[in-house]
Short mmCIF file of C-alpha atoms in Angstrom, two decimals:
data_model
loop_
_atom_site.label_atom_id
_atom_site.label_comp_id
_atom_site.label_asym_id
_atom_site.label_seq_id
_atom_site.Cartn_x
_atom_site.Cartn_y
_atom_site.Cartn_z
CA UNK A 1 -14.83 7.49 -18.98
CA UNK A 2 -17.42 7.87 -21.68
CA UNK A 3 -20.25 5.69 -20.42
CA UNK A 4 -23.79 6.74 -19.62
CA UNK A 5 -25.82 4.18 -17.71
CA UNK A 6 -29.35 3.92 -19.11
CA UNK A 7 -32.34 1.76 -18.20
CA UNK A 8 -33.18 -1.05 -20.55
CA UNK A 9 -35.63 -3.92 -20.36
CA UNK A 10 -34.24 -6.38 -17.86
CA UNK A 11 -31.45 -4.16 -16.62
CA UNK A 12 -28.53 -1.94 -17.51
CA UNK A 13 -26.05 -2.91 -20.18
CA UNK A 14 -22.40 -1.99 -19.78
CA UNK A 15 -19.53 -3.65 -21.58
CA UNK A 16 -21.77 -6.45 -22.83
CA UNK A 17 -23.08 -7.56 -19.41
CA UNK A 18 -26.44 -6.78 -17.88
CA UNK A 19 -27.15 -5.52 -14.39
CA UNK A 20 -30.27 -6.28 -12.34
CA UNK A 21 -33.54 -4.76 -13.55
CA UNK A 22 -34.40 -1.19 -12.64
CA UNK A 23 -36.09 -1.01 -9.25
CA UNK A 24 -37.90 1.81 -7.45
CA UNK A 25 -35.54 4.19 -5.75
CA UNK A 26 -32.64 3.35 -8.11
CA UNK A 27 -31.69 5.84 -10.83
CA UNK A 28 -29.22 5.13 -13.59
CA UNK A 29 -28.85 8.58 -15.09
CA UNK A 30 -25.37 9.47 -13.87
CA UNK A 31 -23.09 10.27 -16.79
CA UNK A 32 -19.88 8.60 -15.70
CA UNK A 33 -17.66 11.01 -17.58
CA UNK A 34 -19.16 14.09 -15.93
CA UNK A 35 -22.07 13.77 -13.49
CA UNK A 36 -22.56 17.54 -13.47
CA UNK A 37 -23.39 17.80 -17.21
CA UNK A 38 -27.01 17.58 -18.38
CA UNK A 39 -28.15 14.25 -19.71
CA UNK A 40 -31.23 13.96 -21.89
CA UNK A 41 -31.87 10.42 -20.79
CA UNK A 42 -31.70 11.54 -17.18
CA UNK A 43 -34.07 14.45 -17.79
CA UNK A 44 -36.65 12.21 -19.44
CA UNK A 45 -36.29 9.68 -16.67
CA UNK A 46 -36.77 12.36 -14.00
CA UNK A 47 -39.95 13.40 -15.72
CA UNK A 48 -41.22 9.84 -15.60
CA UNK A 49 -40.77 9.78 -11.83
CA UNK A 50 -42.29 13.20 -11.20
CA UNK A 51 -45.98 13.40 -10.22
CA UNK A 52 -48.27 15.26 -12.61
CA UNK A 53 -49.22 17.75 -9.90
CA UNK A 54 -48.29 18.70 -6.36
CA UNK A 55 -44.86 18.60 -4.69
CA UNK A 56 -42.15 16.32 -5.98
CA UNK A 57 -41.82 13.11 -3.99
CA UNK A 58 -38.17 12.28 -3.39
CA UNK A 59 -37.75 8.57 -2.74
CA UNK A 60 -34.76 7.39 -0.74
CA UNK A 61 -32.01 5.73 -2.68
CA UNK A 62 -30.63 2.29 -1.82
CA UNK A 63 -28.41 3.72 0.91
CA UNK A 64 -31.27 5.43 2.69
CA UNK A 65 -30.45 9.06 1.77
CA UNK A 66 -32.94 11.46 0.21
CA UNK A 67 -31.74 12.52 -3.22
CA UNK A 68 -32.94 14.29 -6.31
CA UNK A 69 -34.18 11.79 -8.90
CA UNK A 70 -31.50 10.94 -11.45
CA UNK A 71 -28.57 11.40 -9.08
CA UNK A 72 -27.03 8.67 -6.98
CA UNK A 73 -24.99 9.40 -3.89
CA UNK A 74 -23.07 7.15 -1.55
CA UNK A 75 -23.05 7.37 2.23
CA UNK A 76 -20.07 6.25 4.31
CA UNK A 77 -22.28 5.91 7.34
CA UNK A 78 -23.94 2.72 6.13
CA UNK A 79 -22.47 -0.79 5.90
CA UNK A 80 -21.51 -2.15 2.48
CA UNK A 81 -24.47 -3.89 0.86
CA UNK A 82 -25.16 -5.40 -2.53
CA UNK A 83 -26.94 -2.18 -3.50
CA UNK A 84 -24.05 0.13 -2.59
CA UNK A 85 -22.63 -0.44 -6.08
CA UNK A 86 -24.66 -1.83 -8.94
CA UNK A 87 -23.96 -5.42 -9.93
CA UNK A 88 -22.93 -4.78 -13.54
CA UNK A 89 -21.15 -7.97 -14.59
CA UNK A 90 -22.74 -11.41 -14.52
CA UNK A 91 -19.70 -13.00 -16.16
CA UNK A 92 -15.97 -12.30 -16.06
CA UNK A 93 -15.52 -8.85 -17.63
CA UNK A 94 -12.80 -7.81 -20.01
CA UNK A 95 -10.31 -5.32 -18.63
CA UNK A 96 -11.54 -2.17 -20.43
CA UNK A 97 -15.23 -2.38 -19.42
CA UNK A 98 -14.20 -3.31 -15.89
CA UNK A 99 -11.92 -0.26 -15.60
CA UNK A 100 -14.69 2.00 -16.90
CA UNK A 101 -17.25 0.60 -14.47
CA UNK A 102 -14.86 0.60 -11.50
CA UNK A 103 -13.91 4.22 -12.09
CA UNK A 104 -17.49 5.40 -12.54
CA UNK A 105 -19.28 3.24 -9.99
CA UNK A 106 -16.68 2.86 -7.25
CA UNK A 107 -13.61 5.05 -7.40
CA UNK A 108 -15.01 8.40 -8.54
CA UNK A 109 -17.85 8.49 -5.95
CA UNK A 110 -15.37 7.52 -3.24
CA UNK A 111 -12.84 10.16 -4.35
CA UNK A 112 -15.47 12.90 -4.37
CA UNK A 113 -16.77 11.86 -0.98
CA UNK A 114 -13.32 11.68 0.61
CA UNK A 115 -12.03 14.91 -0.94
CA UNK A 116 -14.75 17.11 0.54
CA UNK A 117 -15.86 20.54 -0.62
CA UNK A 118 -12.66 21.57 -2.35
CA UNK A 119 -12.45 18.24 -4.23
CA UNK A 120 -8.77 17.87 -3.41
CA UNK A 121 -7.56 14.92 -1.37
CA UNK A 122 -5.22 15.71 1.52
CA UNK A 123 -3.09 13.16 3.40
CA UNK A 124 -5.41 13.21 6.41
CA UNK A 125 -8.48 12.72 4.21
CA UNK A 126 -6.79 9.79 2.47
CA UNK A 127 -5.87 8.23 5.80
CA UNK A 128 -9.46 8.50 7.01
CA UNK A 129 -10.70 6.94 3.78
CA UNK A 130 -8.24 4.04 4.08
CA UNK A 131 -9.38 3.31 7.64
CA UNK A 132 -13.09 3.29 6.72
CA UNK A 133 -14.68 -0.15 6.65
CA UNK A 134 -18.20 0.67 5.47
CA UNK A 135 -19.98 2.54 2.70
CA UNK A 136 -18.38 3.33 -0.64
CA UNK A 137 -15.08 4.18 1.08
CA UNK A 138 -14.98 0.66 2.45
CA UNK A 139 -14.70 -0.52 -1.14
CA UNK A 140 -11.90 1.74 -2.33
CA UNK A 141 -10.46 3.74 0.57
CA UNK A 142 -7.16 1.87 0.45
CA UNK A 143 -6.91 2.41 -3.29
CA UNK A 144 -7.56 6.13 -2.79
CA UNK A 145 -4.64 6.39 -0.41
CA UNK A 146 -2.23 4.53 -2.66
CA UNK A 147 -3.28 6.44 -5.77
CA UNK A 148 -2.99 9.79 -4.00
CA UNK A 149 0.64 8.92 -3.19
CA UNK A 150 1.22 7.81 -6.77
CA UNK A 151 0.20 11.26 -8.08
CA UNK A 152 3.19 12.80 -6.33
CA UNK A 153 1.03 15.77 -5.29
CA UNK A 154 0.25 16.93 -1.76
CA UNK A 155 -3.43 17.61 -2.49
CA UNK A 156 -4.33 16.16 -5.89
CA UNK A 157 -7.66 17.04 -7.46
CA UNK A 158 -10.30 14.40 -8.09
CA UNK A 159 -9.56 14.71 -11.82
CA UNK A 160 -5.87 13.96 -11.19
CA UNK A 161 -6.81 11.00 -8.98
CA UNK A 162 -9.05 9.60 -11.71
CA UNK A 163 -6.37 9.92 -14.39
CA UNK A 164 -3.74 8.27 -12.17
CA UNK A 165 -6.15 5.55 -11.09
CA UNK A 166 -7.03 4.72 -14.68
CA UNK A 167 -3.37 4.28 -15.62
CA UNK A 168 -2.35 2.28 -12.56
CA UNK A 169 -5.40 0.05 -12.34
CA UNK A 170 -5.30 -0.69 -16.06
CA UNK A 171 -1.74 -1.95 -15.58
CA UNK A 172 -2.71 -3.99 -12.53
CA UNK A 173 -5.85 -5.45 -14.13
CA UNK A 174 -4.03 -6.29 -17.37
CA UNK A 175 -1.35 -8.16 -15.42
CA UNK A 176 -4.00 -9.99 -13.40
CA UNK A 177 -6.21 -10.93 -16.36
CA UNK A 178 -3.57 -12.77 -18.33
CA UNK A 179 -3.86 -13.88 -21.95
CA UNK A 180 -7.65 -13.94 -22.24
CA UNK A 181 -7.91 -10.31 -21.02
CA UNK A 182 -10.83 -11.31 -18.78
CA UNK A 183 -10.94 -10.85 -15.02
CA UNK A 184 -12.21 -13.90 -13.17
CA UNK A 185 -12.73 -14.14 -9.41
CA UNK A 186 -9.35 -15.86 -9.19
CA UNK A 187 -7.73 -13.05 -11.19
CA UNK A 188 -9.35 -10.47 -8.94
CA UNK A 189 -7.40 -11.81 -5.97
CA UNK A 190 -4.28 -10.39 -7.65
CA UNK A 191 -5.78 -6.88 -7.75
CA UNK A 192 -5.02 -4.30 -5.06
CA UNK A 193 -7.53 -4.56 -2.18
CA UNK A 194 -9.26 -1.30 -3.00
CA UNK A 195 -9.78 -2.54 -6.54
CA UNK A 196 -10.57 -6.15 -5.69
CA UNK A 197 -13.44 -5.11 -3.44
CA UNK A 198 -14.89 -2.94 -6.15
CA UNK A 199 -14.64 -5.84 -8.58
CA UNK A 200 -16.57 -8.08 -6.20
CA UNK A 201 -19.23 -5.41 -5.75
CA UNK A 202 -19.58 -5.02 -9.51
CA UNK A 203 -20.06 -8.79 -9.73
CA UNK A 204 -22.82 -8.63 -7.10
CA UNK A 205 -20.77 -10.03 -4.22
CA UNK A 206 -20.32 -8.48 -0.80
CA UNK A 207 -16.55 -8.04 -0.38
CA UNK A 208 -15.19 -9.43 2.86
CA UNK A 209 -12.72 -7.16 4.60
CA UNK A 210 -9.55 -9.15 5.19
CA UNK A 211 -8.18 -9.16 8.75
CA UNK A 212 -5.15 -7.02 9.49
CA UNK A 213 -2.36 -8.73 11.42
CA UNK A 214 -2.34 -7.59 15.03
CA UNK A 215 0.70 -5.36 15.60
CA UNK A 216 3.06 -6.93 18.09
CA UNK A 217 5.53 -4.09 18.46
CA UNK A 218 6.20 -2.54 21.88
CA UNK A 219 5.92 1.18 22.59
CA UNK A 220 8.68 1.96 20.09
CA UNK A 221 10.78 0.21 17.49
CA UNK A 222 14.41 0.69 16.59
CA UNK A 223 16.70 -0.41 13.76
CA UNK A 224 20.22 -1.78 13.85
CA UNK A 225 21.69 -2.09 10.38
CA UNK A 226 24.85 -3.09 8.61
CA UNK A 227 25.98 -0.72 5.85
CA UNK A 228 27.75 -2.41 2.94
CA UNK A 229 25.39 -4.48 0.75
CA UNK A 230 22.63 -3.92 3.29
CA UNK A 231 21.83 -0.28 2.54
CA UNK A 232 24.82 0.66 0.35
CA UNK A 233 25.11 -1.36 -2.90
CA UNK A 234 28.44 -2.85 -3.92
CA UNK A 235 30.43 -0.33 -5.97
CA UNK A 236 33.85 0.66 -7.21
CA UNK A 237 35.47 4.07 -7.05
CA UNK A 238 34.81 6.98 -4.71
CA UNK A 239 31.29 7.87 -5.85
CA UNK A 240 28.70 6.22 -3.63
CA UNK A 241 25.55 4.95 -5.40
CA UNK A 242 22.00 5.50 -4.18
CA UNK A 243 20.72 3.15 -1.45
CA UNK A 244 18.90 -0.02 -2.40
CA UNK A 245 15.38 0.87 -3.62
CA UNK A 246 12.91 1.21 -0.76
CA UNK A 247 15.31 0.82 2.17
CA UNK A 248 15.20 4.49 3.16
CA UNK A 249 11.41 4.58 3.40
CA UNK A 250 11.37 1.21 5.19
CA UNK A 251 13.67 2.47 7.95
CA UNK A 252 11.67 5.68 8.21
CA UNK A 253 8.36 3.83 8.47
CA UNK A 254 9.65 1.46 11.13
CA UNK A 255 10.77 4.37 13.26
CA UNK A 256 7.44 6.14 12.76
CA UNK A 257 5.41 3.10 13.84
CA UNK A 258 4.72 4.70 17.23
CA UNK A 259 6.10 8.24 17.03
CA UNK A 260 7.20 10.78 14.43
CA UNK A 261 10.82 11.09 15.51
CA UNK A 262 13.61 9.58 13.41
CA UNK A 263 15.83 8.89 16.39
CA UNK A 264 16.30 5.12 16.63
CA UNK A 265 18.43 3.81 13.76
CA UNK A 266 22.00 2.76 14.46
CA UNK A 267 24.57 1.28 12.10
CA UNK A 268 27.24 -1.31 12.87
CA UNK A 269 30.05 -2.01 10.42
CA UNK A 270 33.35 -3.81 10.14
CA UNK A 271 34.80 -0.70 8.49
CA UNK A 272 37.25 1.20 10.67
CA UNK A 273 36.73 4.88 11.46
CA UNK A 274 38.87 6.08 8.55
CA UNK A 275 36.61 4.29 6.04
CA UNK A 276 33.30 5.80 7.12
CA UNK A 277 34.11 9.50 6.91
CA UNK A 278 31.91 9.98 3.81
CA UNK A 279 29.01 7.83 5.08
CA UNK A 280 27.21 10.39 7.34
CA UNK A 281 26.93 12.85 4.45
CA UNK A 282 25.64 10.01 2.24
CA UNK A 283 23.01 9.17 4.86
CA UNK A 284 21.88 12.79 4.93
CA UNK A 285 21.84 13.11 1.14
CA UNK A 286 19.49 10.14 0.84
CA UNK A 287 17.40 10.83 3.97
CA UNK A 288 18.46 7.64 5.73
CA UNK A 289 17.79 8.06 9.46
CA UNK A 290 20.93 7.69 11.57
CA UNK A 291 21.84 8.05 15.22
CA UNK A 292 25.43 7.09 14.57
CA UNK A 293 27.85 4.43 13.33
CA UNK A 294 29.72 1.93 15.46
CA UNK A 295 32.87 1.12 13.51
CA UNK A 296 35.02 -2.00 13.61
CA UNK A 297 38.67 -2.70 14.11
CA UNK A 298 39.16 -5.14 11.25
CA UNK A 299 37.31 -6.97 8.48
CA UNK A 300 38.66 -10.46 9.21
CA UNK A 301 35.66 -12.58 10.33
CA UNK A 302 37.24 -13.69 13.62
CA UNK A 303 37.78 -10.01 14.45
CA UNK A 304 34.67 -8.42 12.93
CA UNK A 305 32.09 -10.87 14.32
CA UNK A 306 32.72 -10.43 18.06
CA UNK A 307 33.16 -6.68 17.57
CA UNK A 308 29.78 -6.38 15.82
CA UNK A 309 28.06 -8.45 18.49
CA UNK A 310 29.45 -6.16 21.17
CA UNK A 311 28.36 -3.04 19.27
CA UNK A 312 24.81 -4.37 18.83
CA UNK A 313 24.48 -5.27 22.50
CA UNK A 314 25.68 -1.80 23.44
CA UNK A 315 22.83 -0.23 21.46
CA UNK A 316 20.25 -2.62 22.94
CA UNK A 317 21.46 -2.03 26.50
CA UNK A 318 21.27 1.74 26.00
CA UNK A 319 17.63 1.41 24.85
CA UNK A 320 16.01 -1.19 27.13
CA UNK A 321 12.45 -0.05 26.34
CA UNK A 322 12.78 -0.61 22.58
CA UNK A 323 12.60 -3.70 20.44
CA UNK A 324 14.86 -3.76 17.42
CA UNK A 325 14.77 -5.08 13.90
CA UNK A 326 18.24 -6.14 12.78
CA UNK A 327 19.20 -5.72 9.11
CA UNK A 328 22.19 -7.34 7.45
CA UNK A 329 23.27 -9.31 4.39
CA UNK A 330 24.76 -12.64 3.44
CA UNK A 331 28.10 -11.35 2.15
CA UNK A 332 29.97 -11.72 5.45
CA UNK A 333 28.91 -12.77 8.96
CA UNK A 334 25.72 -10.80 9.65
CA UNK A 335 23.46 -13.87 10.11
CA UNK A 336 25.90 -15.31 12.65
CA UNK A 337 26.26 -11.94 14.42
CA UNK A 338 22.51 -11.41 14.70
CA UNK A 339 21.86 -14.98 15.86
CA UNK A 340 24.25 -14.38 18.76
CA UNK A 341 22.59 -11.03 19.54
CA UNK A 342 19.12 -12.59 19.50
CA UNK A 343 20.25 -15.37 21.82
CA UNK A 344 21.74 -12.83 24.22
CA UNK A 345 18.73 -10.44 24.20
CA UNK A 346 15.73 -12.44 22.91
CA UNK A 347 13.15 -10.03 24.35
CA UNK A 348 14.63 -7.07 22.49
CA UNK A 349 14.98 -8.52 18.99
CA UNK A 350 11.66 -8.26 17.13
CA UNK A 351 12.96 -9.60 13.80
CA UNK A 352 16.08 -10.21 11.74
CA UNK A 353 16.08 -9.31 8.03
CA UNK A 354 18.91 -10.61 5.85
CA UNK A 355 19.52 -9.27 2.34
CA UNK A 356 20.50 -12.13 0.03
CA UNK A 357 23.50 -11.07 -2.06
CA UNK A 358 25.09 -14.50 -2.55
CA UNK A 359 23.87 -16.96 -5.16
CA UNK A 360 23.35 -19.67 -2.56
CA UNK A 361 22.63 -19.39 1.15
CA UNK A 362 22.26 -22.42 3.39
CA UNK A 363 18.98 -22.60 5.26
CA UNK A 364 20.77 -23.17 8.55
CA UNK A 365 22.53 -19.77 8.31
CA UNK A 366 19.26 -17.84 8.19
CA UNK A 367 16.97 -20.08 10.24
CA UNK A 368 14.31 -17.97 11.98
CA UNK A 369 15.26 -14.90 9.91
CA UNK A 370 13.61 -13.16 6.95
CA UNK A 371 15.77 -13.80 3.87
CA UNK A 372 14.88 -11.21 1.23
CA UNK A 373 16.15 -10.19 -2.21
CA UNK A 374 14.74 -6.64 -2.14
CA UNK A 375 13.13 -4.25 0.32
CA UNK A 376 9.61 -4.65 -1.03
CA UNK A 377 9.88 -8.24 0.16
CA UNK A 378 11.25 -6.99 3.49
CA UNK A 379 8.26 -4.69 3.93
CA UNK A 380 5.87 -7.57 3.20
CA UNK A 381 7.60 -9.86 5.70
CA UNK A 382 7.45 -7.23 8.42
CA UNK A 383 3.79 -6.53 7.61
CA UNK A 384 2.96 -10.22 8.03
CA UNK A 385 4.90 -10.19 11.30
CA UNK A 386 2.73 -7.35 12.60
CA UNK A 387 5.66 -4.91 12.72
CA UNK A 388 4.57 -2.70 9.82
CA UNK A 389 1.14 -1.55 8.72
CA UNK A 390 -0.16 -2.35 5.26
CA UNK A 391 -0.18 1.35 4.42
CA UNK A 392 3.48 1.66 5.45
CA UNK A 393 4.39 -1.47 3.47
CA UNK A 394 2.76 -0.02 0.37
CA UNK A 395 4.76 3.18 0.82
CA UNK A 396 7.95 1.12 0.88
CA UNK A 397 6.89 -0.71 -2.28
CA UNK A 398 6.02 2.54 -4.06
CA UNK A 399 9.43 3.94 -3.11
CA UNK A 400 11.17 0.77 -4.30
CA UNK A 401 9.39 1.01 -7.67
CA UNK A 402 10.36 4.67 -7.96
CA UNK A 403 13.95 3.65 -7.21
CA UNK A 404 14.03 1.19 -10.10
CA UNK A 405 12.78 -2.09 -8.63
CA UNK A 406 10.74 -4.02 -11.21
CA UNK A 407 7.55 -4.65 -9.25
CA UNK A 408 4.03 -4.20 -10.56
CA UNK A 409 1.17 -3.12 -8.32
CA UNK A 410 -0.35 -6.60 -8.60
CA UNK A 411 2.94 -8.23 -7.60
CA UNK A 412 3.21 -5.93 -4.60
CA UNK A 413 -0.32 -6.77 -3.49
CA UNK A 414 0.43 -10.48 -3.92
CA UNK A 415 3.25 -10.07 -1.39
CA UNK A 416 0.74 -8.60 1.06
CA UNK A 417 -1.99 -11.19 0.44
CA UNK A 418 -3.09 -13.28 3.45
CA UNK A 419 -0.99 -16.39 4.02
#
């Protein structure tokens, strides 16, 4: 980012918009592209603040920390205020100046603060940043976590985070801005939360932290899932395709909601035992958690439906302390099976998710169930039900995108927006 913020009469100019006038204790000499490099404007400005004789007085910055003149730092120990990030834009900014300002004013300071001395962001550091609700991390902690995952690295450097953030947020902001290429307050609602908050700060607004749905899950969750057209796409021949995008990570995240063991996913199918011999190896190849498969004795609906109901109840009765999320599809009788299971064990069924694979599905078949067309939608529905955290839902969406689902970051965040 090649911007250098400099004082001008009436304020700072960036991307054609002026910020508030320079005030005591605020220094605008940080070169956004590289704060460590010398800056002549900064040096002259430091001289203007330095007394002619005696020790140098170091005024506190707007966050109450003592700093060398010309350098601005951000403290996570203070609540977000209007001064935490300079109000750069008085009107709706175009995408490019907004990206430059967001990276320099919001994301880069947060990344450096979260990454610590080695300036590499670990998973635990990203998690702490995402859970922070004040200071500069309160503006972009969630974005830091998502962008770290997008790098594909275990401990990406700040430079790598910045490069990835620039690419991803440019895509998101461009989608949100629309034809006029300007980001209004309405457009900003389509941005990821970590970016939206930074936008509001750059417009001089205090971003409100949206409430997180209260998790309703019991001590542990479990999964009961159909196989064909629920996790395994329809296919011909003997070569099994990859699972539907995102389903593997969704099942993993549901199991990890309260512990780290992948020991609570069972599969029920109308296939008989001779037709599932290759499935366990397929599960293992694609990292789908599995505690076993209950097979059927026939695919005819009047045979398969009661058999599946019995198999589901057997799993529930063997795990009385768990609540289960039931996954199926509309191709056969899964909605009818799961309705009967829910009626028989209402306290143990947390949710029913039905994958829509038919062109039309009557509302009565899926009443009280989550009808979804992909597993990014499933993750969003379970997040809104309090059964999945926002972080976990974003992981599912990232996995679905990596698996080929056409879903932009802005579209994913729209699925998670408050209802």
